[in-house]
PDB file of C-alpha atoms and ligand atoms in Angstrom:
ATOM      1  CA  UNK H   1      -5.335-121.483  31.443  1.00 84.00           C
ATOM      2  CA  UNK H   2      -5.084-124.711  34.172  1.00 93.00           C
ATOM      3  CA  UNK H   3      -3.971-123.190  37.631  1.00 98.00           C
ATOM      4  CA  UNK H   4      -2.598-125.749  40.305  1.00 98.00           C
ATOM      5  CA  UNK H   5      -2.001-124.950  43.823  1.00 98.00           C
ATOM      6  CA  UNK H   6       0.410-127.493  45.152  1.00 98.00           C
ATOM      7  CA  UNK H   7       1.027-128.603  48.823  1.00 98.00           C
ATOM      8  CA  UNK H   8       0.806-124.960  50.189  1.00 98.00           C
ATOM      9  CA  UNK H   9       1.674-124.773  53.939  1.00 98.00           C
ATOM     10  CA  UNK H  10       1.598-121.827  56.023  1.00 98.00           C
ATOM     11  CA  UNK H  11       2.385-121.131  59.494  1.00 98.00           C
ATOM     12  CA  UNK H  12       1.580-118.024  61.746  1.00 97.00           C
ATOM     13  CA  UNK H  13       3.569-117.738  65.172  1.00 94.00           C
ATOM     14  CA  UNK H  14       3.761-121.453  66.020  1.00 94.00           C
ATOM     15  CA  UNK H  15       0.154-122.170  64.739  1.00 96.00           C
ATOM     16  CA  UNK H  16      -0.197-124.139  61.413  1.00 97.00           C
ATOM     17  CA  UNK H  17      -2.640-122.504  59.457  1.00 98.00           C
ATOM     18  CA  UNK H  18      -2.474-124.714  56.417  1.00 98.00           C
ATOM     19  CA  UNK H  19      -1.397-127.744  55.838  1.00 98.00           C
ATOM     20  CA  UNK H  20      -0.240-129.725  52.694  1.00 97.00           C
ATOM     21  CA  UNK H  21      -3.360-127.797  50.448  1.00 98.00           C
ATOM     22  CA  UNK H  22      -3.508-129.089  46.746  1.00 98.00           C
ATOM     23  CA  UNK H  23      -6.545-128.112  44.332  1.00 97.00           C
ATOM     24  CA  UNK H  24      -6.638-126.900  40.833  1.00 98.00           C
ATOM     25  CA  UNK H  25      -8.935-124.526  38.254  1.00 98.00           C
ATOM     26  CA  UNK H  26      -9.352-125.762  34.999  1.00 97.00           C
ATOM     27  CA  UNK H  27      -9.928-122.942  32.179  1.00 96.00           C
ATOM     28  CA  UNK H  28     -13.429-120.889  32.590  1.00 97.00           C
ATOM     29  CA  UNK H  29     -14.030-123.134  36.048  1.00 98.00           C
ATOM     30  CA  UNK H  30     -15.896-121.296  39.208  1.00 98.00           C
ATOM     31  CA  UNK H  31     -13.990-123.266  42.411  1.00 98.00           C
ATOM     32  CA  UNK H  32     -15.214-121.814  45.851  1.00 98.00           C
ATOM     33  CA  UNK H  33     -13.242-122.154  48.805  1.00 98.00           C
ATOM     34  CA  UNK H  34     -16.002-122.616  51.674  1.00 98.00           C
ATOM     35  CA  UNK H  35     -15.408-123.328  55.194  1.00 97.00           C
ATOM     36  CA  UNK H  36     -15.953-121.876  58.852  1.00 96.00           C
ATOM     37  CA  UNK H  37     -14.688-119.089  60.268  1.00 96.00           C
ATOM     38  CA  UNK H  38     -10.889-119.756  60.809  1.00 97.00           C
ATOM     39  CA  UNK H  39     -10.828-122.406  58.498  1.00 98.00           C
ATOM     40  CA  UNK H  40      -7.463-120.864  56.215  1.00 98.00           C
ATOM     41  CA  UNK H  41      -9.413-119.727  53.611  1.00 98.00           C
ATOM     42  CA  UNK H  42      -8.399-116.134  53.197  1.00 97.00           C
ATOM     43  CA  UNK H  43      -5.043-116.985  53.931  1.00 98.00           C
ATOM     44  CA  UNK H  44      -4.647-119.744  50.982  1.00 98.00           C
ATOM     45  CA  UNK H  45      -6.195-116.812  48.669  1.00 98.00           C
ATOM     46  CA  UNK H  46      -4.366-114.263  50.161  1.00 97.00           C
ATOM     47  CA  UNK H  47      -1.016-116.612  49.287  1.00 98.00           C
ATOM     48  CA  UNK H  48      -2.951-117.440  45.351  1.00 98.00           C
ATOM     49  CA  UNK H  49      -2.883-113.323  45.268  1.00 97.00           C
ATOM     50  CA  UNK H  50       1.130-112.999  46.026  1.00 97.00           C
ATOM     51  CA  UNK H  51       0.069-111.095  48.982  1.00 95.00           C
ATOM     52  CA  UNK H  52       1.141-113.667  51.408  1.00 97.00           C
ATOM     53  CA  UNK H  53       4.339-116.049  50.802  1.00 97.00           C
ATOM     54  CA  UNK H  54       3.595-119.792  51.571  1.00 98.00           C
ATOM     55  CA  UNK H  55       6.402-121.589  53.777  1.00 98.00           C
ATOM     56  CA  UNK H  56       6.263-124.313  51.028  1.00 98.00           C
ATOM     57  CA  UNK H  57       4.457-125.934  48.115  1.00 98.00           C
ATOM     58  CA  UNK H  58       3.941-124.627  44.672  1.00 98.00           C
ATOM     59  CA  UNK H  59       1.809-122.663  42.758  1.00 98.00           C
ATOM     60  CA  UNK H  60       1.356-123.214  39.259  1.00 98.00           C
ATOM     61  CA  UNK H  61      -0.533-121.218  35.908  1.00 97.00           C
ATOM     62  CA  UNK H  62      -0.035-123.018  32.837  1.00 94.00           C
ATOM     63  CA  UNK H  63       3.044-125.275  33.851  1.00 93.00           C
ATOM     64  CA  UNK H  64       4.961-121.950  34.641  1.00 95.00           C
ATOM     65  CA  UNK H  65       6.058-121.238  38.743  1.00 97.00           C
ATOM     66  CA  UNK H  66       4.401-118.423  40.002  1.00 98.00           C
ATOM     67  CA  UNK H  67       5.398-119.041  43.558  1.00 98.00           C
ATOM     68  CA  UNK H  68       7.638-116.493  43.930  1.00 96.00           C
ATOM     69  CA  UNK H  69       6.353-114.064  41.677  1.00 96.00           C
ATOM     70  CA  UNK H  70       5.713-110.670  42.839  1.00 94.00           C
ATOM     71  CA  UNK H  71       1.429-109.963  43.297  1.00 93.00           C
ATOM     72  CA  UNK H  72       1.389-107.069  40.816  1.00 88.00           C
ATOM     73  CA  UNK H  73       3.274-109.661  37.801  1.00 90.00           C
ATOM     74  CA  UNK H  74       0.370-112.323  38.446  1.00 94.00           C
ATOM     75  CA  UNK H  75      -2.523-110.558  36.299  1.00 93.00           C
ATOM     76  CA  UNK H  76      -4.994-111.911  38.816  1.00 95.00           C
ATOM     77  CA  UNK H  77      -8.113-109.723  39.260  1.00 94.00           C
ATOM     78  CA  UNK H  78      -9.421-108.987  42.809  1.00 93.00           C
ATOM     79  CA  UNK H  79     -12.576-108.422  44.710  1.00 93.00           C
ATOM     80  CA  UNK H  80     -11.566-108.354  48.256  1.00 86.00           C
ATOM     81  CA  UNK H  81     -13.217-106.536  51.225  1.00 74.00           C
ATOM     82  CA  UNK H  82     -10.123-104.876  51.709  1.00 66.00           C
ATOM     83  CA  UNK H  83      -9.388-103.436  48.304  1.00 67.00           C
ATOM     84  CA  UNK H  84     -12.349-100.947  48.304  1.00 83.00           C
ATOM     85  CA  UNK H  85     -12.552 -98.156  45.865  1.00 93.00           C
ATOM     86  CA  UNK H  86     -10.959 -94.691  46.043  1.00 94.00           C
ATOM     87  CA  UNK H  87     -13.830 -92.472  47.278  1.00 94.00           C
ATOM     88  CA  UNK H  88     -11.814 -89.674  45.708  1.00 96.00           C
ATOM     89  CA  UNK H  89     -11.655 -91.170  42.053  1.00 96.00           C
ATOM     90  CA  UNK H  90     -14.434 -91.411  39.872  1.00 97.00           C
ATOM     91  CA  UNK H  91     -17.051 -94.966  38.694  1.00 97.00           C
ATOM     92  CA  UNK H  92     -14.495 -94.430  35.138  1.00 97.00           C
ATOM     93  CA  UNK H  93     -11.347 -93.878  37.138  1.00 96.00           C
ATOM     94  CA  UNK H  94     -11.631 -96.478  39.622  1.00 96.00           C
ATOM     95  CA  UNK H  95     -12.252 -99.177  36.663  1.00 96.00           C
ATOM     96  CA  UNK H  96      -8.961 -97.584  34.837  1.00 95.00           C
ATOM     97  CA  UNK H  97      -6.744 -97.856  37.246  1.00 91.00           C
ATOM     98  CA  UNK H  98      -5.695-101.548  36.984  1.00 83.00           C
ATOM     99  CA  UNK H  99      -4.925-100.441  33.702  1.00 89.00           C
ATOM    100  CA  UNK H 100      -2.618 -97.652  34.267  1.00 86.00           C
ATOM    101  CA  UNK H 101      -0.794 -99.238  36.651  1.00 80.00           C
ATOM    102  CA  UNK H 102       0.028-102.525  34.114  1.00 81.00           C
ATOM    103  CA  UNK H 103       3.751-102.886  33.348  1.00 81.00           C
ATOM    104  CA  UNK H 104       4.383-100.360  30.414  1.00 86.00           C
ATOM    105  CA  UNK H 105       4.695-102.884  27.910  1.00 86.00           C
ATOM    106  CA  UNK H 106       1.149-104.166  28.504  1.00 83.00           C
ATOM    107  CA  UNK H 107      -0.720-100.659  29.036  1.00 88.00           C
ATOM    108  CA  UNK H 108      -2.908 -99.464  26.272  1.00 90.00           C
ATOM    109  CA  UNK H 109      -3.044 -96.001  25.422  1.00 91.00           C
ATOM    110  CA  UNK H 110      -5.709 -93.311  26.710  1.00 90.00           C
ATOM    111  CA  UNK H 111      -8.101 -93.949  23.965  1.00 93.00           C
ATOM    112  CA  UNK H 112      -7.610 -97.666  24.803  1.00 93.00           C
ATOM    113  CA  UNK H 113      -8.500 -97.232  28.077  1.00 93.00           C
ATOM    114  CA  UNK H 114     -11.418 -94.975  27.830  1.00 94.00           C
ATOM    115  CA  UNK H 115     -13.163 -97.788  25.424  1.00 95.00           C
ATOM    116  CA  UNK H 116     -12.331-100.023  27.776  1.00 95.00           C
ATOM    117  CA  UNK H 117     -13.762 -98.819  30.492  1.00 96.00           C
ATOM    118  CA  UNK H 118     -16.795 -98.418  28.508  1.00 96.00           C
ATOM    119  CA  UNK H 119     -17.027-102.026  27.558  1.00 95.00           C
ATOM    120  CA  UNK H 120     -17.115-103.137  31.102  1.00 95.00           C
ATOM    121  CA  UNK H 121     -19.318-100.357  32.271  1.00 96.00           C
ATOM    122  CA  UNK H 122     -21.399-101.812  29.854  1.00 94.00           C
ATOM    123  CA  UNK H 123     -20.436-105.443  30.752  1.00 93.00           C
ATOM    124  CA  UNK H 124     -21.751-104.511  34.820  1.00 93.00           C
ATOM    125  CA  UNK H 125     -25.049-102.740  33.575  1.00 92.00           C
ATOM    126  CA  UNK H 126     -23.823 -99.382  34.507  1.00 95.00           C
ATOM    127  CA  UNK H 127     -23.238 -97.972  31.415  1.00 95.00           C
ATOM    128  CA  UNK H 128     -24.546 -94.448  32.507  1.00 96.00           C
ATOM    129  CA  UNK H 129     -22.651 -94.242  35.603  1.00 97.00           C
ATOM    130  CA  UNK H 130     -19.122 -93.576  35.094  1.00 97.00           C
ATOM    131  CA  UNK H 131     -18.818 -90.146  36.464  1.00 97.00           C
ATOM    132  CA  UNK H 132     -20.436 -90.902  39.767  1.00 97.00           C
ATOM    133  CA  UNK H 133     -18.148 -91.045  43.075  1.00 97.00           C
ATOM    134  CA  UNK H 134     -18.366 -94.252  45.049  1.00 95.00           C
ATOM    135  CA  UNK H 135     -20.135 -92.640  47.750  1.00 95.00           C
ATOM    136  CA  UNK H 136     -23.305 -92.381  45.130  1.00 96.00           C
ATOM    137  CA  UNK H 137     -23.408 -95.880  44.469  1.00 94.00           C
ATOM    138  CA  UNK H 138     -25.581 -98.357  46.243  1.00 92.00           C
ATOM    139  CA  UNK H 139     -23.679-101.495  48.134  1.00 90.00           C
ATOM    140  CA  UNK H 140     -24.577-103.625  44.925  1.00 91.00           C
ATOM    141  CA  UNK H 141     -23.416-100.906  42.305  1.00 93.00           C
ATOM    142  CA  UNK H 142     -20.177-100.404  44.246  1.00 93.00           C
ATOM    143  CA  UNK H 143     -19.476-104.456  44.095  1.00 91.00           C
ATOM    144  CA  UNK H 144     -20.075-104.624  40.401  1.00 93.00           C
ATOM    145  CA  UNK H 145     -17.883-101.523  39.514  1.00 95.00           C
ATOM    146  CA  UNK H 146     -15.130-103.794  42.229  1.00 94.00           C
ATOM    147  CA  UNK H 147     -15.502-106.902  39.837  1.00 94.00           C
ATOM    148  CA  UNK H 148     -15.353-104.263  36.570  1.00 95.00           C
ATOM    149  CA  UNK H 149     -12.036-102.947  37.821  1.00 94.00           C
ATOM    150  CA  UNK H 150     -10.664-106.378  38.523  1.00 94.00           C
ATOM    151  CA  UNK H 151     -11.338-107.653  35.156  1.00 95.00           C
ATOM    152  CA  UNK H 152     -10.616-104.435  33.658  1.00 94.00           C
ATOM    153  CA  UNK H 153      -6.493-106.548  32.947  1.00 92.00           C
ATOM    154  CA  UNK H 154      -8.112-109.527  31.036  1.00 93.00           C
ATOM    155  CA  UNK H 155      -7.017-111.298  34.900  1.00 95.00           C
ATOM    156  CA  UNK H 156      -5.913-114.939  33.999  1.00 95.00           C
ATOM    157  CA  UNK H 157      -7.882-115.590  37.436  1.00 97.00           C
ATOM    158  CA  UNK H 158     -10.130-113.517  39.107  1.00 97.00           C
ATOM    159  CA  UNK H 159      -9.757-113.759  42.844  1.00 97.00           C
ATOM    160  CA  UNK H 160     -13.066-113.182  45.378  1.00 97.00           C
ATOM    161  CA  UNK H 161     -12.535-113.034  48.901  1.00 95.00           C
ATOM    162  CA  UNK H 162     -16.481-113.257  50.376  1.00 93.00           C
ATOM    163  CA  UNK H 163     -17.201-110.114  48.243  1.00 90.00           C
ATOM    164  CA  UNK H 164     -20.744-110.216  48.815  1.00 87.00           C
ATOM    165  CA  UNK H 165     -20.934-110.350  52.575  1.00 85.00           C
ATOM    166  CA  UNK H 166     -21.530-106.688  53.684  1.00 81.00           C
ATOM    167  CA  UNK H 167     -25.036-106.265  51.428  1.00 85.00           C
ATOM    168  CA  UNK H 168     -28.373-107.499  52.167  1.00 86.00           C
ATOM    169  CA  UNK H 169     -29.938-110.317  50.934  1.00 87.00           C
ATOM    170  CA  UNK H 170     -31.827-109.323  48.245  1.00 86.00           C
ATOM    171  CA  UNK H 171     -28.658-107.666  46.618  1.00 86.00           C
ATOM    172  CA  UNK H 172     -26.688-110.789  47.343  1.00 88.00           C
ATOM    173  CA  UNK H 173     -28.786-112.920  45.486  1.00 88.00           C
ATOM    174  CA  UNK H 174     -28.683-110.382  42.654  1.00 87.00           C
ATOM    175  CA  UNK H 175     -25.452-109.882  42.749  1.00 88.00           C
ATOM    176  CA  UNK H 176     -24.584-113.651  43.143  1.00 91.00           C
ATOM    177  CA  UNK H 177     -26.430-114.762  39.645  1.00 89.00           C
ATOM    178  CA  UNK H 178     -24.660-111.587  37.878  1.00 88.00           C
ATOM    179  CA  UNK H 179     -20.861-112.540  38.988  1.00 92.00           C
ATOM    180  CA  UNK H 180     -22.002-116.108  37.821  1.00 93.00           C
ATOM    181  CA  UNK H 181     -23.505-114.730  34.603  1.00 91.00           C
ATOM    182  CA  UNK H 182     -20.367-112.149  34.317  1.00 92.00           C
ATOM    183  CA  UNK H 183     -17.598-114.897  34.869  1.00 94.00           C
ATOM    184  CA  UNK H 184     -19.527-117.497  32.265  1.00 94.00           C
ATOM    185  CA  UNK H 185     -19.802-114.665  29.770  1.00 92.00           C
ATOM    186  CA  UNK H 186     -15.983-113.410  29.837  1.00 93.00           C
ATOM    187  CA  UNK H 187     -14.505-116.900  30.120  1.00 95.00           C
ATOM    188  CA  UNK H 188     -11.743-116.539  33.083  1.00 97.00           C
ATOM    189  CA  UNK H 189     -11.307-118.945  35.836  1.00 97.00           C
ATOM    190  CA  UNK H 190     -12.203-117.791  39.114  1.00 98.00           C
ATOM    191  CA  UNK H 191     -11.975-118.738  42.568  1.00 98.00           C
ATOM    192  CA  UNK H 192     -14.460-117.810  45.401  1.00 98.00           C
ATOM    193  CA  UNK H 193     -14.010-117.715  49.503  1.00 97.00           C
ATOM    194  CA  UNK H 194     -17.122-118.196  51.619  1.00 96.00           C
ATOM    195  CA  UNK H 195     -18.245-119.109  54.811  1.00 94.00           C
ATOM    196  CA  UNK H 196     -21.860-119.717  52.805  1.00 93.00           C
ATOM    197  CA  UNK H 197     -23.424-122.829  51.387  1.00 93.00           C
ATOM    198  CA  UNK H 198     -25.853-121.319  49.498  1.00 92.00           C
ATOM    199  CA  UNK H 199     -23.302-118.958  48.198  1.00 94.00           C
ATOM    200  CA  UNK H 200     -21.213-121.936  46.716  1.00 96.00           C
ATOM    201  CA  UNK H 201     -23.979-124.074  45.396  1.00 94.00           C
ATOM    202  CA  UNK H 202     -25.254-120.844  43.181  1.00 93.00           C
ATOM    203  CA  UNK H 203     -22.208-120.304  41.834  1.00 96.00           C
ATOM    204  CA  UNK H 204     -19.327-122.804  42.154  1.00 97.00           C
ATOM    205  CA  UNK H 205     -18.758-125.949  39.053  1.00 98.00           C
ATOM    206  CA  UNK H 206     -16.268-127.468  42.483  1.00 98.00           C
ATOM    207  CA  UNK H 207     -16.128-126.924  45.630  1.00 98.00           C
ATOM    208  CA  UNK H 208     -13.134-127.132  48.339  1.00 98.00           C
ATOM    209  CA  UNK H 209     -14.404-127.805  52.089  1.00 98.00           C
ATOM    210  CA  UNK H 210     -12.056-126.233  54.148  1.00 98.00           C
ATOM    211  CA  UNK H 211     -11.376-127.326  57.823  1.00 98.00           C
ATOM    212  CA  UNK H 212      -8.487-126.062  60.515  1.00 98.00           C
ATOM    213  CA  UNK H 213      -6.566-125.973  57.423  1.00 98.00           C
ATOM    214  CA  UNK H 214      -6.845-128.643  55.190  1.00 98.00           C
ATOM    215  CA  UNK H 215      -9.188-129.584  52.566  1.00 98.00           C
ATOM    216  CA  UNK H 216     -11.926-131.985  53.353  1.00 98.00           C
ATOM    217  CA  UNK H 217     -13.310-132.801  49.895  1.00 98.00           C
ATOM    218  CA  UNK H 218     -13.023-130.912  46.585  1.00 98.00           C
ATOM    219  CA  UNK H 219     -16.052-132.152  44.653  1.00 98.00           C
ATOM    220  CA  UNK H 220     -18.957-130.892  43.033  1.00 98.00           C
ATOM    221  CA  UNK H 221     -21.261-129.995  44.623  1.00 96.00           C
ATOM    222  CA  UNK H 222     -23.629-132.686  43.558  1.00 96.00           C
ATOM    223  CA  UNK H 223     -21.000-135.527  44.868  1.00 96.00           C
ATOM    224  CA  UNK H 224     -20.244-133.036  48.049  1.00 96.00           C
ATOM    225  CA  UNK H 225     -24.208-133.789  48.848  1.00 93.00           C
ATOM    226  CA  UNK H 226     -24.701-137.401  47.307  1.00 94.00           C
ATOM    227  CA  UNK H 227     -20.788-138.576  49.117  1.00 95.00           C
ATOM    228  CA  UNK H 228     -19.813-136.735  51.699  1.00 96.00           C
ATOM    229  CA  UNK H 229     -16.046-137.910  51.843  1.00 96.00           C
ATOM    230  CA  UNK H 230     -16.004-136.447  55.733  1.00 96.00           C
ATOM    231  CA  UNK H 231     -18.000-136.541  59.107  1.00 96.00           C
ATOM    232  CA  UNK H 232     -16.786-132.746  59.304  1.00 97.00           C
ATOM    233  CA  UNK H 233     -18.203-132.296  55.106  1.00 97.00           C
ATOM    234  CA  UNK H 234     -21.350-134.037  56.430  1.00 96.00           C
ATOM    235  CA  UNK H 235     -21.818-131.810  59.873  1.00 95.00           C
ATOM    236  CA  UNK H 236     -20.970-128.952  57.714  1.00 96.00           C
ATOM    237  CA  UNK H 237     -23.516-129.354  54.977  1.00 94.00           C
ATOM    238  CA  UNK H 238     -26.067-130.536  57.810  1.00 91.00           C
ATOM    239  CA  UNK H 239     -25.936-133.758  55.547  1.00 80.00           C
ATOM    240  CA  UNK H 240     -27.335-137.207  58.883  1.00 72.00           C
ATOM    241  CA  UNK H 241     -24.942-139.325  57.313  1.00 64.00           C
ATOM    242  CA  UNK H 242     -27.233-141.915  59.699  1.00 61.00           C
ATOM    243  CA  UNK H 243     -30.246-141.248  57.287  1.00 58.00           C
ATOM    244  CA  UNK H 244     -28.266-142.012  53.882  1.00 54.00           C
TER     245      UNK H 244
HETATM  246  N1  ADP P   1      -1.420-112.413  59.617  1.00 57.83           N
HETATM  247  C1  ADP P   1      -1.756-113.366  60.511  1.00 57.83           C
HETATM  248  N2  ADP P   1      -1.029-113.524  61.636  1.00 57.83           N
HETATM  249  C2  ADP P   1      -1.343-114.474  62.545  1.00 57.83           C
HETATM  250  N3  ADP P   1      -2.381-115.338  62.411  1.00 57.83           N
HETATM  251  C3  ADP P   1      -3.144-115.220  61.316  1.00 57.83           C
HETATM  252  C4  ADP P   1      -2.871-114.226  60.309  1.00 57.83           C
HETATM  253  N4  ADP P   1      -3.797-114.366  59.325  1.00 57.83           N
HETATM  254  C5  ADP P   1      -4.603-115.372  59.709  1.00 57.83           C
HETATM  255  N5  ADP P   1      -4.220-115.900  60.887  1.00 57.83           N
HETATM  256  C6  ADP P   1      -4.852-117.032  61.586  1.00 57.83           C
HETATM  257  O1  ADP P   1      -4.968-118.091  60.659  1.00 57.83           O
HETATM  258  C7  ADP P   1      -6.177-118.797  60.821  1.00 57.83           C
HETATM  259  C8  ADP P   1      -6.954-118.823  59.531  1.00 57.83           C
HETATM  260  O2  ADP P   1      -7.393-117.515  59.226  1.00 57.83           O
HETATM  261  P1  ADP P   1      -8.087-117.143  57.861  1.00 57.83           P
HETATM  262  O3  ADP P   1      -7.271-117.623  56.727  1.00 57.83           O
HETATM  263  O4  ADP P   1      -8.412-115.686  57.892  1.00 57.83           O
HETATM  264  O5  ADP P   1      -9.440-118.005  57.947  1.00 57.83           O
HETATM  265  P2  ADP P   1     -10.848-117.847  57.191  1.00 57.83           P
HETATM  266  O6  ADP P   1     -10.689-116.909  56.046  1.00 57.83           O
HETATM  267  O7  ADP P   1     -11.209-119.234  56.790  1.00 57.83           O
HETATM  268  O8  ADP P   1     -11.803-117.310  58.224  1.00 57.83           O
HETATM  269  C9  ADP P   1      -6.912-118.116  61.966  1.00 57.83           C
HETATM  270  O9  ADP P   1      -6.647-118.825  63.144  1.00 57.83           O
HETATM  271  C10 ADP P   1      -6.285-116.741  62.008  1.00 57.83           C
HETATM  272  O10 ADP P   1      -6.340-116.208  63.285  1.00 57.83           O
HETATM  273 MG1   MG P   2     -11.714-115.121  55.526  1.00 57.83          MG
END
């Protein structure tokens, strides 16, 4: 799997909220998008989701257009603020229901999905918990059975929009090294959005510094420390370019 996001533009009412954005994923990479507040970054995920069309540029998984194809066809996994879990559906339930709703040709069977399920229960280190409600979970338990459901299709990328930000530290940093840990062991590409440098350093192999919508530098984060390419990558990192 190579992904390529090609000259994406967007703009909302007048204001140009990204301009000319090109990066790309290679196969089991971790890219984080990390900028300020404002910066586009939820918007150029939102648009990598299908949930938001771009007014140009191209988006790209293995040499086939996906531009125009509809969000559910993608097979991209999700961990989003916004895409909580039913609080009326069960730990088991919540992590099935990417399945059932797969195209029919690609949904396994109810036996299929119940060892499923299991696997990834088992995969998050909550193999015990599958009949609890959301509501019984801790912050950090809920965001693991989020990430379980989201791989749950075998996503060809798994999409985080700054899925960490509502817990505490301590869970973060938990939470942070298992995602890592999670991604590495199941092999899919996966791209991050944060507003955090501590957040990309732990877990990105590149990152893209976002600013008013373009990207700054898309680097590792070694050569993002060693060579700022940017006075704004610089200010941002808290790099004195003065002192180099
Ligand atoms: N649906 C929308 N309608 C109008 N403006 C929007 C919409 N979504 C985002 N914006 C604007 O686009 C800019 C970038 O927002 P966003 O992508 O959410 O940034 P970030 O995730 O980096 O904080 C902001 O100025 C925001 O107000
Ligand atoms: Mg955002």
């Amino acid at each position: 799997m190579s992904f390529v996001v090609q000259d994406i533009a967007k703009t909302f009412g007048g204001q140009k909220v990204l301009e000319s954005v090109s990066l790309s994923v290679e196969k089991g990479e971790f890219v984080a998008l990390l900028g300020p507040s404002g910066s586009g970054k939820t918007t150029l995920l939102n648009i990598i989701a299908g949930l938001t069309q771009p007014d140009g540029g191209r988006l790209e998984i293995d040499g086939e257009d996906i531009t125009r194809l509809p969000s559910g066809a993608r097979r991209f996994g999700m961990v989003f603020q916004s895409y909580a879990l039913f609080r009326h559906m069960t730990v088991a339930d919540n992590i099935a229901f990417g399945l059932r709703v797969l195209p029919r040709a690609q949904r396994p069977g109810r036996a299929a999905r119940a060892e499923k399920v299991k696997a990834l229960l088992e995969l998050v280190e909550m193999p015990e918990l599958g009949n609890r409600y959301p509501a019984q979970l801790s912050g950090g338990q809920r965001q693991r059975v989020a990430m379980a459901r989201a791989l749950a299709i075998d996503p060809r990328l798994l999409l985080l929009d700054e899925p960490f930000s509502a817990l505490d530290a301590k869970v973060r940093q938990s939470l942070r090294s298992s995602v890592r840990s999670l991604q590495k062991k199941v092999g899919v590409s996966a791209i991050l959005v944060t507003h955090d440098q501590a957040e990309a350093w732990a877990l990105a192999d590149r990152v893209a510094v976002m600013n008013r919508g373009r990207i700054e530098q898309f680097d590792t984060p070694e050569m993002l420390r060693g060579a700022p390419a940017t006075s704004f990558v610089a200010d941002f990192l808290g790099i004195d370019m003065l002192e180099r």
